[in-house]
Amino acid sequence: MGITVREALNLGGLRRAKVVAGEAGLERIIKYVDILEIPDPRGWFRANELIITTGYAIRNDPRAQANLLLELARTNGAGLAVKFGRFIGSVPEEMRRLADELKIPLLDVPDDIPYVEITNPLMAAIVNEQARQLEYSERVHRELTRVALEASNIQAVAAALATLVEREVVICDEELQPLAVSGKGSAVGSLQLPPEEIKRLHSAQKAVEITLWSRNVRRRYFVAPIDVREHRYGYILVDGQTPLSELNQIALEHAVTVTALQMVKEEAVVEARRSLQRDLLEDLIAGALRHRELAISRAEALGILLEEPKVIMAIDIDDFTGYLLHQPGAQEANAGVLKRRFHRAVNSCFMAFDRRVLTVQRSDSVVGILPANGREIRGAEDWRVLRGMLQELAASIQLKIARELDGVTVTIGISSIAADPMEISERYQEARTAIRLARRLNGKGTVAFWEDVELYHVLGQSGETLERFYRSVLGELDRPEVKNREELLETLRVYLECQGNVMASAAKLYIHRNTMRYRLQRIEELLGRDLDSPDERLALWLALKARGLIRSEQ
């Protein structure tokens, strides 16, 4: 709160002063005025201070004269007013050069002007300006508080601030996603921050000027962080094509406070509702609700329809602990940040889905409860269509995670349909089991439907019995010394998939039908089994699945 050196030149005795150097610094702010008549100024200067002197103590010392300007620059002083005529004489060229270089206004004051004719008008102007800014600050605070209380949303705060500063205003979350936009040129799209600005913005404790991209246009903004208890809720961006005045900065500071209060309030409301929803979903997933009517009534109170069929999708971070071990810094902090970003990325994909998805975060995974359809699933065709939609949704989640979380992959499990809300717990276990089996069979970063892995789950319950069964059925074929072993096993798999159709099997393998018949004869000889028998085919099919499961464990 002060006045500029340029404004000071129109007050009291400074009207007769001349700017002899440092004109580039005339917009420096004067908050204090002091008189100095000692040779060594170190420790005496304050920021935004205008120093007045006769130069008596340094009249014959060019080095001390230069040091006066250097010390002012070091402390971000406002300027230097000197009565050159009486003791120093003409303005030293070195002082002119240094004042221009440092952009410190150097004023030549006539000897006959008393100090009081300079200090009194300046202090009166500074006090009046401070009073004006305090009055403005109070008015801004009242206006923004009124808007926040009456409108009770962030958009209203953005509109009020845009009116006060007469510029475009954007309020963003911590990922620079716009939450509210107002003012001139307010058609703002997604904001992209150049890599060189990211670190500076994240570490900023007060407003900084940055350059970012909006709708493929490079723009400058003044960005003020919104922090509450060391948690960054977001940022307020004010168009920075021209510098902000002190009054603009006051309005921005108040807007940050009001926006922070609004964000904390909205977060509390959302979190309270989310907590109730999370408790309900956790109870459903855990199977803790024993009464169907109670589950439905609790859901209806939260605006959730439970009676329509559901599908459970579980998204799980692969090797969560291993990923954290390779990250610098505190593991606990990294884990929290990763979980928030992971949850946000998954939810953004669910929001883009054309049906409302209920989500709950469980440690390093997210569980989505999705409506199976707008109508009852009546047949295979309905399920085929829904399965295709779920496959696309899972792929979009994996793609977004890969783009936004460097080095992170997720495995996704999708259950069968829960026709009744009391089946949700069982279907959740299907999705979790699908993830476990998918990782065993195909590795990390895959998508598995329960129907595709259910047989492996059943076979996996057999333990040692499973391997004995596999050895008894396929053991004679699956031995290292058997020539073309893998080729014969693949031939058997395709033949069984084609339900014993030799022509279809040969076409799928791109071989001649006679070659196919020869291979089948060879398989029958090695196994001693009749491939035309339905029972033998079933045993062989199960043994092939068991082989895949056993090999995944090895």
XYZ file of C-alpha atoms in Angstrom:
554
model
C 0.000 0.000 0.000
C 1.737 3.140 -1.224
C 2.208 5.507 -4.125
C 4.539 5.329 -7.119
C 7.631 7.501 -7.526
C 5.932 9.019 -10.565
C 2.954 10.065 -8.428
C 5.290 11.420 -5.739
C 6.823 13.846 -8.239
C 3.521 15.731 -8.221
C 3.533 16.280 -4.450
C 5.040 19.041 -2.269
C 8.690 19.881 -2.717
C 9.258 17.010 -5.171
C 7.369 19.003 -7.816
C 10.634 20.928 -8.309
C 12.819 17.796 -8.344
C 14.275 16.467 -11.592
C 14.643 12.842 -12.605
C 18.288 12.628 -13.678
C 18.490 8.830 -14.101
C 16.605 5.551 -13.542
C 13.393 6.608 -15.291
C 12.547 2.948 -15.913
C 11.889 2.605 -12.158
C 9.325 5.383 -11.777
C 6.553 2.810 -11.138
C 8.346 1.598 -7.983
C 6.105 1.830 -4.914
C 6.911 4.211 -2.024
C 5.653 2.999 1.352
C 8.191 4.783 3.580
C 10.266 7.976 3.483
C 13.506 8.453 5.422
C 16.477 10.821 5.618
C 20.028 9.441 5.559
C 23.250 11.289 6.403
C 25.700 8.462 7.228
C 28.446 6.985 5.001
C 27.464 3.303 5.319
C 23.753 2.585 4.658
C 23.869 -1.193 5.196
C 21.164 -2.310 7.610
C 19.233 0.980 7.461
C 17.108 0.528 4.345
C 13.675 -1.113 3.985
C 11.828 -2.304 0.921
C 9.789 0.393 -0.877
C 11.617 3.207 0.910
C 12.449 6.592 -0.644
C 15.737 7.928 0.742
C 16.444 11.674 0.946
C 19.987 12.955 1.557
C 22.325 15.932 1.068
C 25.170 13.499 0.389
C 27.370 15.264 2.940
C 28.772 12.004 4.405
C 29.729 10.710 0.945
C 30.524 13.981 -0.813
C 34.095 12.992 -1.714
C 33.629 9.222 -1.956
C 32.452 7.957 -5.404
C 32.516 4.366 -4.138
C 30.160 5.219 -1.256
C 27.904 7.108 -3.669
C 27.615 4.029 -5.887
C 27.113 1.794 -2.847
C 24.083 3.866 -1.848
C 22.335 2.849 -5.075
C 23.495 -0.760 -4.838
C 22.107 -1.086 -1.324
C 18.783 0.401 -2.440
C 18.602 -2.153 -5.251
C 19.461 -4.995 -2.854
C 16.636 -4.071 -0.469
C 14.176 -3.236 -3.289
C 14.116 0.434 -2.332
C 11.834 2.921 -4.078
C 14.314 5.626 -5.075
C 17.002 8.154 -4.082
C 16.464 11.922 -3.791
C 19.708 13.929 -3.387
C 20.400 17.641 -2.829
C 23.415 17.510 -5.125
C 24.129 21.258 -5.310
C 25.443 22.040 -1.858
C 27.991 19.256 -1.172
C 28.388 16.984 -4.216
C 27.859 19.478 -6.994
C 26.864 18.125 -10.390
C 25.399 14.639 -10.600
C 28.248 12.088 -10.857
C 28.166 10.157 -14.138
C 28.762 6.869 -12.324
C 25.615 7.418 -10.244
C 23.645 8.193 -13.432
C 24.916 5.031 -15.131
C 24.277 2.818 -12.109
C 20.778 4.253 -11.494
C 19.814 3.525 -15.104
C 21.265 0.024 -14.892
C 19.504 -0.796 -11.606
C 16.292 1.042 -12.580
C 16.433 3.060 -9.346
C 14.961 6.572 -9.817
C 17.636 9.182 -9.014
C 16.150 12.591 -8.207
C 17.981 15.951 -8.066
C 16.305 18.084 -5.363
C 16.961 21.874 -5.145
C 18.939 22.869 -2.016
C 16.375 25.358 -0.805
C 13.556 22.823 -0.342
C 13.172 21.853 3.353
C 12.896 18.143 4.071
C 9.522 18.659 5.721
C 8.076 19.894 2.384
C 8.976 16.495 0.945
C 8.250 14.129 3.832
C 4.929 15.556 5.040
C 3.103 15.542 1.669
C 4.495 12.080 0.851
C 3.455 10.557 4.177
C 0.009 12.142 3.899
C -0.401 10.678 0.416
C 0.832 7.254 1.563
C -1.541 7.244 4.548
C -4.454 8.354 2.343
C -3.630 5.625 -0.187
C -3.451 3.053 2.578
C -6.816 4.201 3.897
C -8.285 4.003 0.394
C -6.937 0.509 -0.147
C -8.155 -0.632 3.272
C -11.596 0.719 2.469
C -11.505 -1.050 -0.911
C -10.292 -4.226 0.739
C -13.192 -4.144 3.183
C -15.668 -3.497 0.369
C -14.265 -6.375 -1.703
C -14.364 -8.699 1.285
C -18.013 -7.832 1.987
C -18.984 -8.250 -1.665
C -17.265 -11.605 -2.136
C -18.559 -12.910 1.178
C -22.104 -11.819 0.265
C -21.827 -13.574 -3.102
C -20.486 -16.752 -1.496
C -23.276 -16.796 1.124
C -26.151 -15.916 -1.217
C -25.166 -17.771 -4.376
C -23.177 -20.466 -2.554
C -21.138 -21.605 -5.548
C -17.712 -21.041 -7.058
C -19.101 -19.687 -10.333
C -20.604 -16.719 -8.471
C -17.220 -15.963 -6.856
C -15.527 -16.069 -10.277
C -18.134 -13.698 -11.725
C -17.763 -11.248 -8.831
C -13.958 -11.234 -9.087
C -14.094 -10.795 -12.871
C -16.304 -7.720 -12.363
C -13.956 -6.264 -9.753
C -10.740 -6.694 -11.769
C -12.382 -6.279 -15.201
C -10.499 -9.307 -16.552
C -11.083 -12.931 -17.368
C -11.076 -15.142 -14.260
C -10.751 -18.932 -14.167
C -11.041 -21.056 -11.018
C -9.453 -24.500 -11.400
C -8.941 -27.612 -9.350
C -5.445 -28.819 -8.414
C -5.075 -30.492 -11.839
C -5.868 -27.172 -13.614
C -9.278 -28.415 -14.767
C -11.619 -25.363 -14.960
C -14.402 -25.306 -12.355
C -15.692 -21.801 -13.085
C -14.980 -19.214 -15.788
C -16.124 -15.601 -16.044
C -15.192 -12.272 -17.613
C -13.922 -11.194 -21.014
C -12.911 -13.992 -23.369
C -14.238 -16.619 -20.994
C -14.356 -19.461 -23.563
C -11.592 -21.400 -21.820
C -10.916 -25.032 -22.637
C -8.571 -27.458 -20.950
C -5.487 -25.710 -19.573
C -2.072 -27.176 -20.310
C 1.009 -26.117 -18.382
C 4.438 -26.285 -20.040
C 6.836 -28.596 -18.147
C 9.097 -25.706 -17.131
C 6.185 -24.011 -15.306
C 4.787 -27.047 -13.470
C 7.387 -27.197 -10.683
C 7.245 -23.435 -10.097
C 3.457 -23.483 -9.818
C 3.328 -26.487 -7.469
C 5.834 -24.871 -5.099
C 4.264 -21.382 -5.244
C 2.932 -20.028 -1.955
C 1.519 -16.814 -3.431
C 0.398 -15.490 -6.821
C 2.863 -16.049 -9.659
C 2.808 -15.121 -13.317
C 2.882 -18.133 -15.633
C 2.395 -19.009 -19.293
C 0.076 -21.847 -20.288
C -1.915 -23.129 -23.256
C -5.694 -22.828 -23.644
C -7.385 -23.999 -26.861
C -3.972 -24.142 -28.554
C -3.327 -20.472 -27.692
C -0.375 -19.448 -25.497
C -1.586 -17.103 -22.728
C -0.270 -15.408 -19.603
C -2.073 -15.509 -16.271
C -1.545 -14.413 -12.714
C -2.138 -17.623 -10.749
C -2.907 -17.652 -7.026
C -2.879 -21.019 -5.193
C -5.842 -21.985 -3.003
C -4.384 -23.718 0.052
C -6.077 -24.906 3.247
C -4.058 -26.690 5.952
C -1.251 -27.571 3.541
C -3.736 -29.104 1.091
C -3.942 -27.455 -2.331
C -7.519 -27.284 -3.514
C -6.818 -25.464 -6.752
C -5.931 -22.111 -8.306
C -7.465 -18.785 -9.310
C -6.215 -17.555 -12.684
C -6.549 -13.891 -13.685
C -5.744 -12.733 -17.209
C -2.156 -11.458 -17.223
C -1.837 -9.654 -20.535
C -1.260 -6.431 -18.518
C 0.096 -6.055 -14.946
C -2.278 -6.249 -11.972
C -2.766 -3.083 -9.975
C -2.493 -3.147 -6.196
C -6.295 -2.971 -5.970
C -6.565 -5.945 -8.339
C -4.146 -7.867 -6.139
C -6.228 -7.061 -3.054
C -9.358 -8.366 -4.785
C -7.486 -11.529 -5.827
C -6.276 -12.183 -2.268
C -9.812 -11.904 -0.888
C -11.158 -14.101 -3.683
C -8.645 -16.814 -2.746
C -9.892 -16.776 0.862
C -13.574 -16.880 -0.099
C -13.003 -19.569 -2.741
C -11.066 -21.682 -0.239
C -13.984 -21.476 2.205
C -16.428 -22.344 -0.562
C -14.345 -25.320 -1.716
C -13.974 -26.643 1.828
C -17.741 -26.297 2.349
C -18.571 -28.035 -0.934
C -16.057 -30.758 -0.178
C -17.654 -31.316 3.233
C -21.128 -31.643 1.700
C -19.903 -33.961 -1.057
C -17.831 -35.990 1.373
C -20.776 -36.425 3.739
C -22.941 -37.748 0.918
C -20.060 -39.778 -0.479
C -19.462 -41.260 2.976
C -23.071 -42.432 3.226
C -22.898 -43.840 -0.291
C -19.531 -45.461 0.424
C -20.899 -47.098 3.585
C -23.832 -48.516 1.627
C -21.649 -49.813 -1.198
C -19.136 -51.287 1.243
C -21.971 -53.108 3.034
C -23.289 -54.432 -0.281
C -19.839 -55.570 -1.428
C -19.071 -57.189 1.923
C -22.478 -58.904 2.050
C -23.230 -57.211 5.369
C -26.838 -56.367 4.464
C -29.108 -59.308 5.282
C -32.440 -57.680 4.427
C -33.216 -56.747 0.844
C -35.816 -54.107 1.766
C -33.342 -52.323 4.067
C -30.702 -52.191 1.324
C -33.197 -50.790 -1.197
C -34.563 -48.149 1.201
C -31.052 -46.965 2.155
C -30.156 -46.707 -1.531
C -33.352 -44.784 -2.415
C -32.547 -42.210 0.287
C -29.291 -41.545 -1.593
C -30.957 -41.462 -4.998
C -29.610 -44.901 -5.985
C -31.696 -47.502 -7.801
C -30.596 -50.954 -6.685
C -33.330 -53.097 -8.144
C -32.098 -52.932 -11.744
C -29.439 -55.517 -12.784
C -25.823 -54.590 -12.034
C -22.359 -55.550 -13.219
C -19.301 -55.134 -10.983
C -16.057 -53.810 -12.476
C -12.946 -53.844 -10.271
C -9.877 -51.851 -11.356
C -6.691 -52.733 -9.502
C -3.229 -51.112 -9.729
C -0.580 -53.680 -10.686
C 2.268 -54.045 -8.160
C 1.242 -50.940 -6.205
C 3.974 -51.369 -3.560
C 6.686 -52.037 -6.139
C 5.747 -48.873 -8.037
C 5.985 -46.743 -4.877
C 9.418 -48.124 -4.001
C 10.808 -46.626 -7.205
C 9.409 -43.146 -6.478
C 11.546 -40.495 -4.725
C 10.410 -38.928 -1.464
C 8.083 -40.111 1.272
C 6.259 -43.321 0.361
C 3.160 -42.374 2.354
C 2.816 -39.033 0.543
C 3.408 -40.674 -2.845
C 0.797 -43.328 -2.075
C -1.815 -40.692 -1.220
C -1.127 -38.663 -4.354
C -1.158 -41.762 -6.579
C -4.446 -43.011 -5.133
C -6.123 -39.615 -5.615
C -4.945 -39.307 -9.218
C -5.862 -42.936 -9.938
C -9.337 -42.515 -8.452
C -9.866 -39.258 -10.376
C -8.781 -40.798 -13.684
C -11.078 -43.830 -13.267
C -14.031 -41.662 -12.216
C -13.596 -39.391 -15.237
C -13.977 -42.463 -17.487
C -17.029 -43.636 -15.556
C -18.565 -40.159 -15.887
C -18.135 -40.346 -19.659
C -20.008 -43.692 -19.679
C -23.618 -43.304 -20.781
C -24.977 -44.805 -17.549
C -24.598 -43.713 -13.938
C -21.845 -45.667 -12.212
C -21.499 -46.015 -8.443
C -17.908 -46.167 -7.257
C -16.065 -46.946 -4.058
C -12.314 -46.736 -3.512
C -10.711 -49.646 -1.713
C -7.004 -49.108 -1.029
C -5.245 -49.288 -4.412
C -8.340 -50.300 -6.376
C -11.633 -48.781 -7.493
C -14.873 -50.757 -7.640
C -17.572 -49.653 -10.053
C -21.183 -50.851 -9.819
C -22.676 -50.358 -13.284
C -26.277 -50.697 -14.466
C -26.382 -53.818 -16.652
C -28.944 -52.319 -18.986
C -31.881 -50.008 -19.267
C -33.956 -53.158 -19.593
C -33.644 -56.765 -18.492
C -30.900 -58.841 -20.114
C -33.025 -61.363 -22.003
C -30.533 -63.299 -24.043
C -27.075 -63.827 -25.459
C -27.401 -60.914 -27.879
C -28.190 -58.448 -25.077
C -25.175 -59.681 -23.131
C -22.958 -59.519 -26.231
C -23.833 -55.832 -26.714
C -23.302 -55.016 -23.039
C -20.040 -56.944 -22.990
C -18.772 -54.869 -25.916
C -19.610 -51.657 -24.059
C -17.875 -52.856 -20.922
C -14.820 -53.897 -22.940
C -14.594 -50.389 -24.462
C -15.000 -48.772 -21.030
C -12.222 -50.935 -19.555
C -9.926 -50.099 -22.490
C -10.595 -46.351 -22.035
C -9.699 -46.626 -18.330
C -6.426 -48.395 -19.098
C -5.560 -45.828 -21.774
C -6.260 -42.867 -19.463
C -4.217 -44.411 -16.653
C -1.309 -44.974 -19.063
C -1.470 -41.351 -20.216
C -1.837 -39.670 -16.835
C 0.092 -41.975 -14.468
C 3.492 -42.709 -15.925
C 4.520 -46.329 -15.427
C 1.227 -47.424 -13.816
C -0.814 -50.307 -15.261
C -4.115 -51.736 -14.071
C -5.796 -55.114 -14.344
C -9.590 -55.061 -14.618
C -12.044 -57.775 -13.614
C -15.699 -57.756 -14.734
C -18.355 -59.898 -13.068
C -21.421 -61.626 -14.408
C -24.779 -59.894 -13.908
C -26.225 -59.373 -10.425
C -29.971 -59.648 -11.055
C -30.718 -58.794 -7.415
C -28.932 -56.358 -5.032
C -28.279 -59.206 -2.620
C -26.039 -60.806 -5.292
C -23.636 -57.819 -5.464
C -21.255 -59.270 -2.872
C -20.929 -62.521 -4.789
C -20.411 -60.666 -8.071
C -17.722 -58.515 -6.482
C -15.822 -61.670 -5.550
C -16.138 -62.773 -9.180
C -14.501 -59.522 -10.357
C -11.672 -59.876 -7.818
C -11.104 -63.500 -8.781
C -11.078 -62.513 -12.467
C -8.245 -60.068 -11.709
C -6.238 -62.703 -9.853
C -6.629 -65.306 -12.592
C -6.009 -62.781 -15.379
C -2.650 -61.899 -13.858
C -1.730 -65.575 -13.525
C -2.740 -66.487 -17.049
C -1.935 -63.361 -19.070
C 0.178 -61.076 -16.879
C -0.422 -57.494 -15.762
C -2.498 -54.869 -17.511
C -5.231 -57.154 -18.861
C -9.039 -57.244 -18.801
C -10.908 -60.394 -17.765
C -14.618 -61.237 -17.734
C -15.769 -63.749 -15.149
C -17.312 -65.975 -17.819
C -13.893 -66.305 -19.481
C -12.071 -67.395 -16.329
C -14.796 -69.224 -14.400
C -13.600 -72.621 -15.621
C -10.050 -71.814 -14.478
C -11.463 -70.881 -11.086
C -13.249 -74.222 -10.779
C -10.162 -76.122 -11.908
C -7.984 -74.109 -9.546
C -9.906 -75.407 -6.558
C -8.594 -78.933 -7.170
C -4.975 -78.431 -6.051
C -2.819 -81.523 -6.522
C -5.812 -83.408 -7.885
C -5.862 -81.025 -10.815
C -2.325 -81.883 -11.868
C -2.976 -85.627 -11.526
C -6.033 -85.257 -13.763
C -4.061 -83.273 -16.357
C -1.219 -85.821 -16.362
C -3.588 -88.762 -16.696
C -5.385 -87.216 -19.682
C -2.646 -85.352 -21.583
C 0.524 -86.750 -20.068
C 1.475 -89.008 -22.997
C 1.146 -86.146 -25.486
C 2.672 -83.376 -23.376
C 6.153 -84.892 -22.973
C 9.374 -83.149 -24.126
C 10.437 -86.116 -26.267
C 7.206 -86.068 -28.320
C 8.023 -84.681 -31.756
C 6.065 -81.530 -32.668
C 4.433 -81.562 -29.232
C 3.233 -77.911 -29.241
C 1.918 -78.275 -32.787
C -0.125 -81.320 -31.809
C -1.475 -79.628 -28.663
C -2.556 -76.596 -30.693
C -4.188 -78.896 -33.251
C -6.118 -80.614 -30.454
C -7.247 -77.278 -28.972
C -8.544 -75.968 -32.302
C -10.249 -79.296 -33.107
C -12.096 -79.206 -29.787
C -12.981 -75.516 -30.251
C -14.489 -76.395 -33.648
C -16.535 -79.146 -31.977
C -14.845 -81.945 -33.906
C -15.266 -80.404 -37.378
C -12.164 -81.473 -39.349
C -12.694 -79.087 -42.266
C -13.260 -76.047 -40.034
C -10.255 -76.985 -37.891
C -7.980 -77.349 -40.916
C -9.106 -73.967 -42.270
C -8.460 -72.279 -38.932
C -4.969 -73.773 -38.776
C -4.271 -73.021 -42.468
C -3.390 -76.674 -43.193
C -4.720 -79.323 -45.616
C -7.551 -81.582 -44.359
C -5.352 -84.658 -44.872
C -2.643 -83.053 -42.681
C -5.337 -82.406 -40.083
C -6.513 -86.032 -40.172
C -2.906 -87.268 -39.845
C -2.314 -85.119 -36.783
C -5.558 -86.276 -35.160
C -4.603 -89.889 -35.788
C -1.208 -89.232 -34.195
C -2.906 -87.650 -31.134
C -5.245 -90.631 -30.741
C -2.303 -93.023 -30.916
C -0.340 -91.136 -28.253
C -3.281 -90.682 -25.877
C -5.148 -93.883 -26.552
C -8.436 -91.953 -26.642
C -11.314 -91.777 -29.110
C -11.684 -88.175 -30.333
C -15.200 -88.893 -31.607
C -16.434 -89.552 -28.057
C -18.176 -86.526 -26.385
C -16.961 -87.648 -22.959
C -13.370 -87.938 -24.186
C -13.581 -84.491 -25.796
C -14.842 -82.966 -22.523
C -11.994 -84.568 -20.571
C -9.422 -83.349 -23.099
C -10.867 -79.800 -23.090
C -10.722 -79.615 -19.299
C -7.191 -81.030 -19.329
C -6.051 -78.325 -21.766
C -7.496 -75.648 -19.459
C -5.801 -77.283 -16.490
C -2.513 -77.261 -18.414
C -2.785 -73.506 -18.939
C -3.464 -72.944 -15.251
C -0.570 -75.161 -14.125
C 1.859 -73.550 -16.571
C 0.872 -70.076 -15.302
C 1.854 -71.122 -11.768
C 5.197 -72.386 -12.998
